[in-house]
Coordinates of C-alpha atoms and ligand atoms in Angstrom, one line a residue:
X994 CA -16.1 1.2 -6.9
X995 CA -17.6 -1.8 -5.0
X996 CA -20.4 -3.6 -6.8
X997 CA -22.5 -3.6 -3.6
X998 CA -21.9 -1.1 -0.9
X999 CA -23.7 -1.5 2.4
X1000 CA -23.3 1.4 4.8
X1001 CA -24.5 1.6 8.4
X1002 CA -27.5 -0.6 7.7
X1003 CA -30.0 -0.9 10.5
X1004 CA -33.4 -2.6 10.4
X1005 CA -35.9 -2.4 13.2
X1006 CA -39.3 -4.0 13.3
X1007 CA -42.4 -2.4 15.0
X1008 CA -42.0 -5.3 17.5
X1009 CA -38.8 -3.6 18.7
X1010 CA -36.6 -6.3 17.3
X1011 CA -33.4 -4.9 15.7
X1012 CA -32.7 -7.4 13.0
X1013 CA -29.6 -5.5 11.7
X1014 CA -27.5 -3.0 13.6
X1015 CA -25.1 -0.7 11.9
X1016 CA -23.9 -3.2 9.3
X1017 CA -21.2 -2.0 6.8
X1018 CA -19.4 -4.0 4.1
X1019 CA -18.7 -4.1 0.4
X1020 CA -19.0 -6.8 -2.3
X1021 CA -16.8 -6.7 -5.3
X1022 CA -18.0 -7.5 -8.8
X1023 CA -17.8 -11.2 -9.5
X1024 CA -17.2 -12.0 -5.8
X1025 CA -18.9 -14.9 -4.0
X1026 CA -19.8 -14.0 -0.4
X1027 CA -21.4 -16.2 2.2
X1028 CA -23.5 -14.6 4.9
X1029 CA -23.3 -16.8 8.0
X1030 CA -24.5 -16.7 11.6
X1031 CA -27.0 -18.4 13.8
X1032 CA -30.7 -18.5 13.3
X1033 CA -32.3 -15.1 13.9
X1034 CA -29.0 -13.1 13.4
X1035 CA -30.4 -11.1 10.5
X1036 CA -29.2 -13.0 7.5
X1037 CA -32.5 -13.2 5.6
X1038 CA -33.3 -9.6 6.5
X1039 CA -30.0 -8.5 5.0
X1040 CA -30.5 -10.5 1.8
X1041 CA -34.1 -9.1 1.4
X1042 CA -32.7 -5.6 1.7
X1043 CA -30.0 -6.3 -0.9
X1044 CA -32.6 -7.7 -3.2
X1045 CA -35.0 -4.7 -2.7
X1046 CA -37.6 -7.0 -1.2
X1047 CA -37.4 -4.9 2.1
X1048 CA -36.2 -1.5 3.0
X1049 CA -33.8 -0.6 5.8
X1050 CA -34.8 1.6 8.7
X1051 CA -31.5 3.6 8.2
X1052 CA -28.3 3.3 6.4
X1053 CA -27.7 2.9 2.7
X1054 CA -27.3 0.2 0.1
X1055 CA -25.9 0.9 -3.4
X1056 CA -25.8 -1.7 -6.1
X1057 CA -23.7 -0.8 -9.1
X1058 CA -23.7 2.8 -7.9
X1059 CA -27.5 3.1 -7.5
X1060 CA -28.9 4.0 -4.2
X1061 CA -31.7 1.5 -3.6
X1062 CA -33.6 3.9 -1.3
X1063 CA -33.9 6.4 -4.1
X1064 CA -35.8 4.0 -6.3
X1065 CA -39.6 4.3 -6.7
X1066 CA -41.9 1.3 -6.5
X1067 CA -41.8 0.7 -10.2
X1068 CA -38.0 1.0 -10.4
X1069 CA -37.7 -1.3 -7.4
X1070 CA -39.7 -4.0 -9.2
X1071 CA -37.6 -3.4 -12.4
X1072 CA -34.4 -3.7 -10.3
X1073 CA -35.6 -7.0 -8.9
X1074 CA -36.6 -8.4 -12.2
X1075 CA -33.6 -7.3 -14.2
X1076 CA -30.7 -7.2 -11.9
X1077 CA -31.3 -9.8 -9.3
X1078 CA -31.8 -13.5 -9.4
X1079 CA -33.3 -15.0 -6.2
X1080 CA -33.0 -18.6 -5.0
X1081 CA -34.9 -19.4 -1.8
X1082 CA -34.9 -22.3 0.5
X1083 CA -38.7 -22.6 -0.1
X1084 CA -38.7 -22.9 -3.8
X1085 CA -41.7 -20.5 -4.4
X1086 CA -42.6 -22.3 -7.7
X1087 CA -46.1 -21.8 -9.0
X1088 CA -47.6 -25.3 -8.4
X1089 CA -49.9 -25.4 -11.5
X1090 CA -47.2 -24.2 -13.9
X1091 CA -44.7 -26.6 -15.5
X1092 CA -41.0 -26.2 -15.0
X1093 CA -40.6 -24.3 -18.3
X1094 CA -43.6 -22.1 -17.5
X1095 CA -42.2 -21.3 -14.1
X1096 CA -39.0 -20.1 -15.7
X1097 CA -40.8 -18.2 -18.4
X1098 CA -42.8 -16.3 -15.7
X1099 CA -39.5 -14.7 -14.6
X1100 CA -38.9 -13.5 -18.1
X1101 CA -42.2 -11.7 -18.3
X1102 CA -41.0 -8.5 -16.5
X1103 CA -37.8 -8.3 -18.4
X1104 CA -38.7 -9.1 -22.0
X1105 CA -41.1 -11.2 -23.9
X1106 CA -41.2 -14.7 -22.5
X1107 CA -39.2 -17.0 -24.8
X1108 CA -39.8 -20.7 -24.3
X1109 CA -36.6 -21.7 -26.1
X1110 CA -34.5 -19.6 -23.8
X1111 CA -36.4 -21.0 -20.7
X1112 CA -35.8 -24.5 -22.0
X1113 CA -32.1 -23.7 -22.5
X1114 CA -31.8 -22.4 -19.0
X1115 CA -33.4 -25.7 -17.7
X1116 CA -31.1 -27.7 -19.8
X1117 CA -28.1 -25.8 -18.3
X1118 CA -29.1 -27.0 -14.9
X1119 CA -29.6 -30.6 -16.1
X1120 CA -33.4 -30.6 -16.4
X1121 CA -33.7 -30.6 -20.2
X1122 CA -35.9 -33.8 -19.9
X1123 CA -38.2 -32.3 -17.2
X1124 CA -39.5 -29.2 -19.0
X1125 CA -43.2 -30.1 -18.8
X1126 CA -43.2 -31.5 -15.3
X1127 CA -45.2 -29.8 -12.6
X1128 CA -43.3 -28.9 -9.3
X1129 CA -45.1 -31.7 -7.5
X1130 CA -43.6 -34.2 -10.0
X1131 CA -40.1 -33.0 -9.3
X1132 CA -37.8 -33.9 -6.4
X1133 CA -36.6 -31.2 -4.0
X1134 CA -33.3 -31.0 -5.8
X1135 CA -34.9 -30.7 -9.2
X1136 CA -37.3 -28.0 -7.9
X1137 CA -34.3 -26.1 -6.6
X1138 CA -32.6 -26.4 -10.0
X1139 CA -35.7 -25.0 -11.6
X1140 CA -35.3 -22.0 -9.2
X1141 CA -31.6 -21.6 -10.2
X1142 CA -32.7 -21.6 -13.9
X1143 CA -35.4 -19.1 -13.1
X1144 CA -32.9 -16.9 -11.2
X1145 CA -30.6 -17.0 -14.3
X1146 CA -33.0 -16.4 -17.0
X1147 CA -32.7 -12.6 -17.1
X1148 CA -28.9 -12.7 -16.9
X1149 CA -28.8 -11.0 -13.5
X1150 CA -25.6 -9.5 -12.3
X1151 CA -26.4 -10.3 -8.7
X1152 CA -27.5 -13.7 -7.5
X1153 CA -29.0 -13.8 -4.0
X1154 CA -29.6 -17.2 -2.4
X1155 CA -31.2 -17.9 1.0
X1156 CA -30.2 -21.3 2.4
X1157 CA -30.5 -22.7 -1.2
X1158 CA -29.7 -26.2 0.0
X1159 CA -31.6 -26.1 3.3
X1160 CA -34.1 -28.7 2.1
X1161 CA -31.9 -30.9 0.0
X1162 CA -30.1 -34.2 0.6
X1163 CA -26.3 -34.4 0.2
X1164 CA -26.3 -35.4 -3.4
X1165 CA -28.7 -32.6 -4.5
X1166 CA -26.8 -30.2 -2.3
X1167 CA -23.7 -31.0 -4.3
X1168 CA -25.5 -30.6 -7.6
X1169 CA -27.0 -27.2 -6.7
X1170 CA -23.7 -26.0 -5.2
X1171 CA -21.8 -27.0 -8.4
X1172 CA -24.3 -24.8 -10.3
X1173 CA -23.3 -21.9 -8.0
X1174 CA -19.7 -22.6 -8.6
X1175 CA -20.3 -22.4 -12.4
X1176 CA -22.3 -19.1 -12.0
X1177 CA -19.4 -17.7 -10.0
X1178 CA -16.9 -18.8 -12.6
X1179 CA -19.1 -17.2 -15.3
X1180 CA -18.6 -13.8 -13.5
X1181 CA -21.9 -13.5 -11.6
X1182 CA -21.7 -11.9 -8.2
X1183 CA -23.2 -14.3 -5.6
X1184 CA -24.4 -13.7 -2.1
X1185 CA -25.4 -16.9 -0.3
X1186 CA -27.0 -17.0 3.1
X1187 CA -26.1 -20.3 4.9
X1188 CA -25.5 -21.7 8.3
X1189 CA -23.6 -24.6 6.8
X1190 CA -19.8 -24.2 7.2
X1191 CA -19.1 -26.4 4.2
X1192 CA -21.1 -24.1 2.0
X1193 CA -19.6 -21.1 3.6
X1194 CA -16.2 -22.4 2.7
X1195 CA -17.0 -22.5 -1.0
X1196 CA -17.4 -18.7 -1.0
X1197 CA -14.4 -16.4 -1.4
X1198 CA -15.3 -14.4 1.7
X1199 CA -17.7 -14.9 4.5
X1200 CA -19.4 -12.2 6.6
X1201 CA -20.7 -13.3 10.0
X1202 CA -23.7 -11.8 11.7
X1203 CA -24.5 -12.1 15.4
X1204 CA -27.7 -10.5 16.8
X1205 CA -27.7 -8.2 13.8
X1206 CA -24.1 -7.1 14.2
X1207 CA -21.5 -7.9 11.6
X1208 CA -19.0 -9.6 13.8
X1209 CA -16.4 -10.8 11.3
X1210 CA -15.5 -10.5 7.7
X1211 CA -13.4 -13.5 7.1
X1212 CA -10.4 -14.0 4.8
X1213 CA -10.2 -15.7 1.4
X1214 CA -9.9 -19.5 1.6
X1215 CA -6.4 -19.4 0.2
X1216 CA -5.1 -17.7 3.3
X1217 CA -7.6 -19.4 5.6
X1218 CA -5.4 -22.4 6.1
X1219 CA -2.7 -20.0 7.3
X1220 CA -5.2 -18.3 9.6
X1221 CA -6.2 -21.7 11.0
X1222 CA -2.5 -22.5 11.6
X1223 CA -2.1 -19.1 13.4
X1224 CA -5.2 -19.7 15.5
X1225 CA -4.0 -23.2 16.5
X1226 CA -0.7 -21.5 17.5
X1227 CA -2.6 -19.1 19.7
X1228 CA -4.4 -22.0 21.4
X1229 CA -1.1 -23.7 21.9
X1230 CA 0.5 -20.6 23.4
X1231 CA -2.4 -20.1 25.7
X1232 CA -2.0 -23.6 26.9
X1233 CA 1.7 -23.3 27.3
X1234 CA 1.3 -20.0 29.2
X1235 CA -1.5 -21.1 31.5
X1236 CA -1.0 -24.8 31.8
X1237 CA -4.8 -25.1 31.2
X1238 CA -6.3 -27.5 28.6
X1239 CA -9.5 -25.6 27.9
X1240 CA -10.3 -21.9 27.7
X1241 CA -13.4 -19.9 28.2
X1242 CA -13.9 -19.1 24.5
X1243 CA -15.6 -15.7 25.1
X1244 CA -12.6 -14.5 27.2
X1245 CA -10.1 -15.8 24.6
X1246 CA -9.5 -12.7 22.4
X1247 CA -8.5 -14.7 19.2
X1248 CA -11.8 -16.5 19.5
X1249 CA -13.9 -13.4 19.8
X1250 CA -12.1 -11.8 16.8
X1251 CA -12.4 -14.9 14.6
X1252 CA -15.6 -16.6 15.5
X1253 CA -16.5 -17.9 12.0
X1254 CA -13.0 -19.4 11.6
X1255 CA -13.3 -21.1 15.0
X1256 CA -16.7 -22.5 14.0
X1257 CA -15.1 -23.9 10.9
X1258 CA -12.2 -25.3 12.9
X1259 CA -14.8 -27.0 15.2
X1260 CA -16.6 -28.4 12.1
X1261 CA -13.3 -29.8 10.9
X1262 CA -12.8 -31.3 14.3
X1263 CA -9.6 -29.3 15.0
X1264 CA -11.0 -27.7 18.2
X1265 CA -13.9 -28.6 20.5
X1266 CA -16.4 -25.9 21.5
X1267 CA -18.4 -27.2 24.4
X1268 CA -20.2 -25.2 27.1
X1269 CA -18.4 -22.0 26.3
X1270 CA -15.0 -23.7 26.5
X1271 CA -12.5 -24.2 23.8
X1272 CA -10.0 -27.0 23.6
X1273 CA -7.9 -28.9 21.1
X1274 CA -9.1 -32.2 19.6
X1275 CA -6.4 -34.8 19.0
X1276 CA -6.3 -33.7 15.3
X1277 CA -6.0 -30.1 16.2
X1278 CA -3.3 -30.7 18.7
X1279 CA -1.3 -32.7 16.2
X1280 CA -1.6 -30.0 13.6
X1281 CA -0.7 -27.4 16.1
X1282 CA 2.3 -29.5 17.2
X1283 CA 3.6 -29.5 13.6
X1284 CA 3.0 -25.7 13.1
X1285 CA 4.8 -24.9 16.4
X1286 CA 7.6 -27.3 15.4
X1287 CA 8.0 -25.7 12.0
X1288 CA 7.9 -22.2 13.5
X1289 CA 10.5 -22.8 16.2
X1290 CA 12.8 -24.8 14.0
X1291 CA 12.7 -21.9 11.5
X1292 CA 13.5 -19.4 14.2
X1293 CA 16.6 -21.4 15.1
X1294 CA 17.6 -21.6 11.5
X1295 CA 17.3 -17.9 11.0
X1296 CA 19.1 -17.1 14.2
X1297 CA 22.0 -19.6 14.1
X1298 CA 22.6 -20.1 10.4
X1299 CA 21.7 -16.7 9.0
X1300 CA 22.7 -14.7 12.1
X1301 CA 19.4 -12.9 12.2
X1302 CA 18.7 -11.0 15.5
X1303 CA 16.5 -13.2 17.8
X1304 CA 14.3 -10.2 18.3
X1305 CA 13.0 -10.4 14.7
X1306 CA 13.2 -14.1 13.8
X1307 CA 9.6 -14.6 14.9
X1308 CA 8.4 -12.5 11.9
X1309 CA 10.6 -14.4 9.4
X1310 CA 9.5 -17.8 10.9
X1311 CA 5.8 -16.8 10.6
X1312 CA 6.3 -16.3 6.9
X1313 CA 7.9 -19.7 6.2
X1314 CA 6.1 -21.9 8.7
X1315 CA 3.1 -22.4 6.4
X1316 CA 5.2 -23.6 3.5
X1317 CA 7.6 -26.2 4.9
X1318 CA 6.8 -29.7 3.9
X1319 CA 7.2 -32.6 6.4
X1320 CA 10.4 -33.7 4.5
X1321 CA 12.0 -30.3 4.6
X1322 CA 11.1 -29.9 8.3
X1323 CA 12.8 -33.2 9.1
X1324 CA 15.9 -32.2 7.2
X1325 CA 15.9 -28.9 9.0
X1326 CA 15.7 -30.6 12.3
X1327 CA 18.5 -33.0 11.4
X1328 CA 20.7 -30.1 10.1
X1329 CA 20.1 -28.2 13.4
X1330 CA 20.9 -31.4 15.4
X1331 CA 17.4 -31.8 16.8
X1332 CA 17.3 -28.7 19.0
X1333 CA 15.0 -28.8 22.0
X1334 CA 14.3 -25.1 22.3
X1335 CA 13.7 -22.1 20.1
X1336 CA 16.1 -19.0 20.4
X1337 CA 13.7 -17.6 23.1
X1338 CA 13.8 -20.8 25.2
X1339 CA 10.4 -22.3 24.3
X1340 CA 10.3 -26.0 23.7
X1341 CA 10.4 -27.4 20.2
X1342 CA 8.0 -30.4 19.9
X1343 CA 10.1 -33.4 18.9
X1344 CA 9.5 -35.1 15.5
X1345 CA 9.8 -38.7 14.2
X1346 CA 13.4 -37.9 13.3
X1347 CA 14.4 -36.9 16.8
X1348 CA 16.2 -39.3 19.2
X1349 CA 14.1 -40.2 22.3
X1350 CA 14.1 -37.5 24.9
Ligands
ADP285 P1 -31.9 -15.2 10.1 O1 -32.1 -15.2 8.6 O2 -30.5 -15.0 10.5 O3 -32.5 -16.4 10.7 P2 -33.8 -13.0 10.1 O4 -33.2 -12.0 9.3 O5 -34.9 -13.9 9.5 O6 -32.7 -14.0 10.7 O7 -34.4 -12.4 11.5 C1 -33.7 -11.5 12.3 C2 -34.5 -11.1 13.5 O8 -35.6 -10.3 13.0 C3 -35.2 -12.3 14.2 O9 -35.2 -12.0 15.6 C4 -36.6 -12.3 13.6 O10 -37.5 -12.8 14.6 C5 -36.8 -10.8 13.4 N1 -37.8 -10.6 12.2 C6 -37.6 -11.0 11.0 N2 -38.6 -10.6 10.2 C7 -39.5 -9.9 11.0 C8 -40.7 -9.3 10.8 N3 -41.3 -9.2 9.6 N4 -41.3 -8.7 11.8 C9 -40.7 -8.7 13.1 N5 -39.5 -9.3 13.3 C10 -38.9 -9.9 12.3

């Protein structure tokens, strides 16, 4: 059973805005999910519904098998206090309470407030020496760490964070994100709304919203590099087939199907996305050259050396192309006597080992 099950979720406001449209996905226990998408795409609305701060217009959300719609007002408050830890971009700390009192406030619904426990939680986020400071005496990063301590105090199973580093400088962003990494390692289920690809990358999985639609559930980072290689190959093939250097991204099917990954590739400067057009950057072209080279050399190896039918060598090559090191690729090229084409006649980019062509 999934830890969180979201089914056909729709949220419409009286203004006529549909913030969420038929959104369906699952979150496994202990998983770290990033919810990404442009401003206004429904990310906060989704998070508020998951945390029982808002109710959907239609569709269902189950957390640990409980249907949130079936909870009465008191049960909803209890669910929020006991099961969920919230971290917001705006810290929502009570200005006239000290750090330790702000954390103790969150204990109130759950059990008796325990100052030692609250102090321990603050120590865990590196604020053991700031217990009696008021929010105004703390930096933004420190205030956000108080929020993380507050979110943790009741040992919630589900941690929901909305742009938790939106107001922080780079160093504090790193500190807060390392806290999230620890929480995830400790087994908490984490859902983070962010527009920052770097933070999205830290999650195990990303879901992408566009105009309230879930447009992509992306893969785990481990296979993401392979996906990036494959998408670079797609751009290469399109360029080879058409002779064009840039493509209308919205008409390029791999882009439409993998928006979030292409955004990441743009953030990593592997592709350029400008005025609706997609093109390689020099770094992307270089990486694509190597992938295509590994792929086509592998095809030749399978065909010539292992006698595998050319009709199926593509499949085999797809599996090994991600794992060949530059040294092995070079040895392969030398062994095959620097072939210029794959078994299907497509050119193999030359490497540093190849004689000048
Ligand atoms: P995001 O978090 O991705 O920026 P939101 O979930 O905040 O997006 O908003 C999604 C859409 O719903 C936006 O068009 C926003 O203007 C609209 N919206 C959000 N909250 C309300 C509200 N309380 N009343 C009316 N429209 C709202």
